[in-house]
Coordinates of C-alpha atoms in Angstrom, one line a residue:
G1 CA 89.7 58.1 130.8
M2 CA 86.6 57.0 129.1
F3 CA 84.6 59.7 127.1
R4 CA 80.7 59.1 126.0
A5 CA 78.6 60.9 123.8
V6 CA 74.8 59.7 124.5
T7 CA 71.6 60.9 122.6
A8 CA 69.0 60.1 124.9
D9 CA 66.0 62.2 126.5
M10 CA 68.2 64.6 128.2
C11 CA 65.7 65.4 131.1
N12 CA 65.9 61.8 132.8
Y13 CA 69.5 61.0 132.1
T14 CA 71.1 60.0 135.2
E15 CA 74.6 58.4 134.4
P16 CA 77.6 59.5 136.7
A17 CA 79.9 61.8 135.0
D18 CA 83.0 64.0 135.5
I19 CA 82.2 66.7 132.8
V20 CA 78.5 66.9 131.1
I21 CA 78.2 69.2 128.2
N22 CA 75.0 70.1 127.4
T23 CA 75.4 72.5 123.9
S24 CA 71.3 73.2 123.2
C25 CA 70.4 75.1 126.4
E26 CA 68.2 77.6 123.9
H27 CA 66.5 74.3 122.8
I28 CA 64.7 73.5 126.5
T29 CA 62.0 74.7 129.2
Q30 CA 63.4 76.4 132.3
E31 CA 61.7 73.3 133.8
Q32 CA 63.2 71.1 131.2
Y33 CA 66.6 72.7 132.0
E34 CA 66.3 72.4 136.2
Q35 CA 65.6 68.9 135.6
W36 CA 68.1 67.8 133.7
L37 CA 70.5 70.2 136.1
D38 CA 69.1 68.4 139.1
N39 CA 70.3 64.8 137.2
Q40 CA 73.8 65.5 137.3
P41 CA 76.0 64.8 139.5
D42 CA 77.3 67.7 142.4
D43 CA 81.1 67.3 141.4
A44 CA 80.9 67.2 138.1
L45 CA 82.0 70.2 135.6
I46 CA 78.9 71.3 133.7
V47 CA 79.7 73.0 130.2
L48 CA 77.0 75.0 128.6
Q49 CA 76.3 76.7 125.7
S50 CA 73.4 79.0 124.5
N51 CA 73.0 82.1 122.4
N52 CA 70.9 85.5 121.8
Y53 CA 69.6 84.0 118.8
F54 CA 65.7 84.8 119.5
E55 CA 64.6 84.7 115.7
L56 CA 64.4 81.1 115.6
E57 CA 60.9 79.7 116.5
E58 CA 62.4 76.4 118.1
H59 CA 64.7 78.8 120.3
I60 CA 62.6 79.1 123.1
R61 CA 65.2 79.6 126.1
C62 CA 67.6 82.5 124.8
S63 CA 69.8 84.8 126.8
V64 CA 70.0 88.6 126.4
D65 CA 73.7 88.3 127.5
V66 CA 76.2 86.0 128.9
D67 CA 75.5 87.2 132.6
D68 CA 71.7 86.3 131.7
F69 CA 72.7 82.9 131.2
V70 CA 74.5 82.7 134.0
R71 CA 71.3 83.6 136.0
M72 CA 69.2 81.3 134.8
S73 CA 71.5 78.3 134.8
N74 CA 72.0 78.0 138.4
I75 CA 76.1 77.6 137.8
T76 CA 79.1 79.1 139.9
P77 CA 81.1 79.9 136.8
I78 CA 84.4 79.2 136.7
F79 CA 85.0 80.8 132.8
K80 CA 82.0 82.3 130.9
G81 CA 82.6 83.8 127.9
A82 CA 80.8 85.3 124.2
F83 CA 81.6 84.6 120.8
E84 CA 80.2 87.0 118.5
T85 CA 78.9 85.6 115.1
P86 CA 77.2 87.7 112.0
K87 CA 73.7 86.4 113.3
Y88 CA 73.9 86.0 116.8
N89 CA 76.4 85.7 119.9
R90 CA 76.8 82.0 121.5
F91 CA 77.8 82.1 125.2
M92 CA 79.6 79.5 127.2
I93 CA 79.7 78.6 130.9
I94 CA 81.9 76.2 132.5
G95 CA 81.3 75.7 136.4
R96 CA 79.5 74.0 139.0
K97 CA 76.3 73.3 140.5
Q98 CA 75.3 76.0 142.4

């Protein structure tokens, strides 16, 4: 298999992929997120991370808990979970586009 990490404007990136990972869902607006998701292959496995660290100004799309993150993400989860850190909870969803 091939692995490629890409730094680009994520909202306009439209390459084919089996697995797509987005670890910065809290840094983009809902509109940007939906544009990004629309550009992802329908059959790709989608891995998403976010958090409830509302205190950072650049965190413009945090979630209160993992279920809130699922609701915002338009993903049917195969896995959802939370990891508690001293300052915030980190959320992860693995699934497919609805």
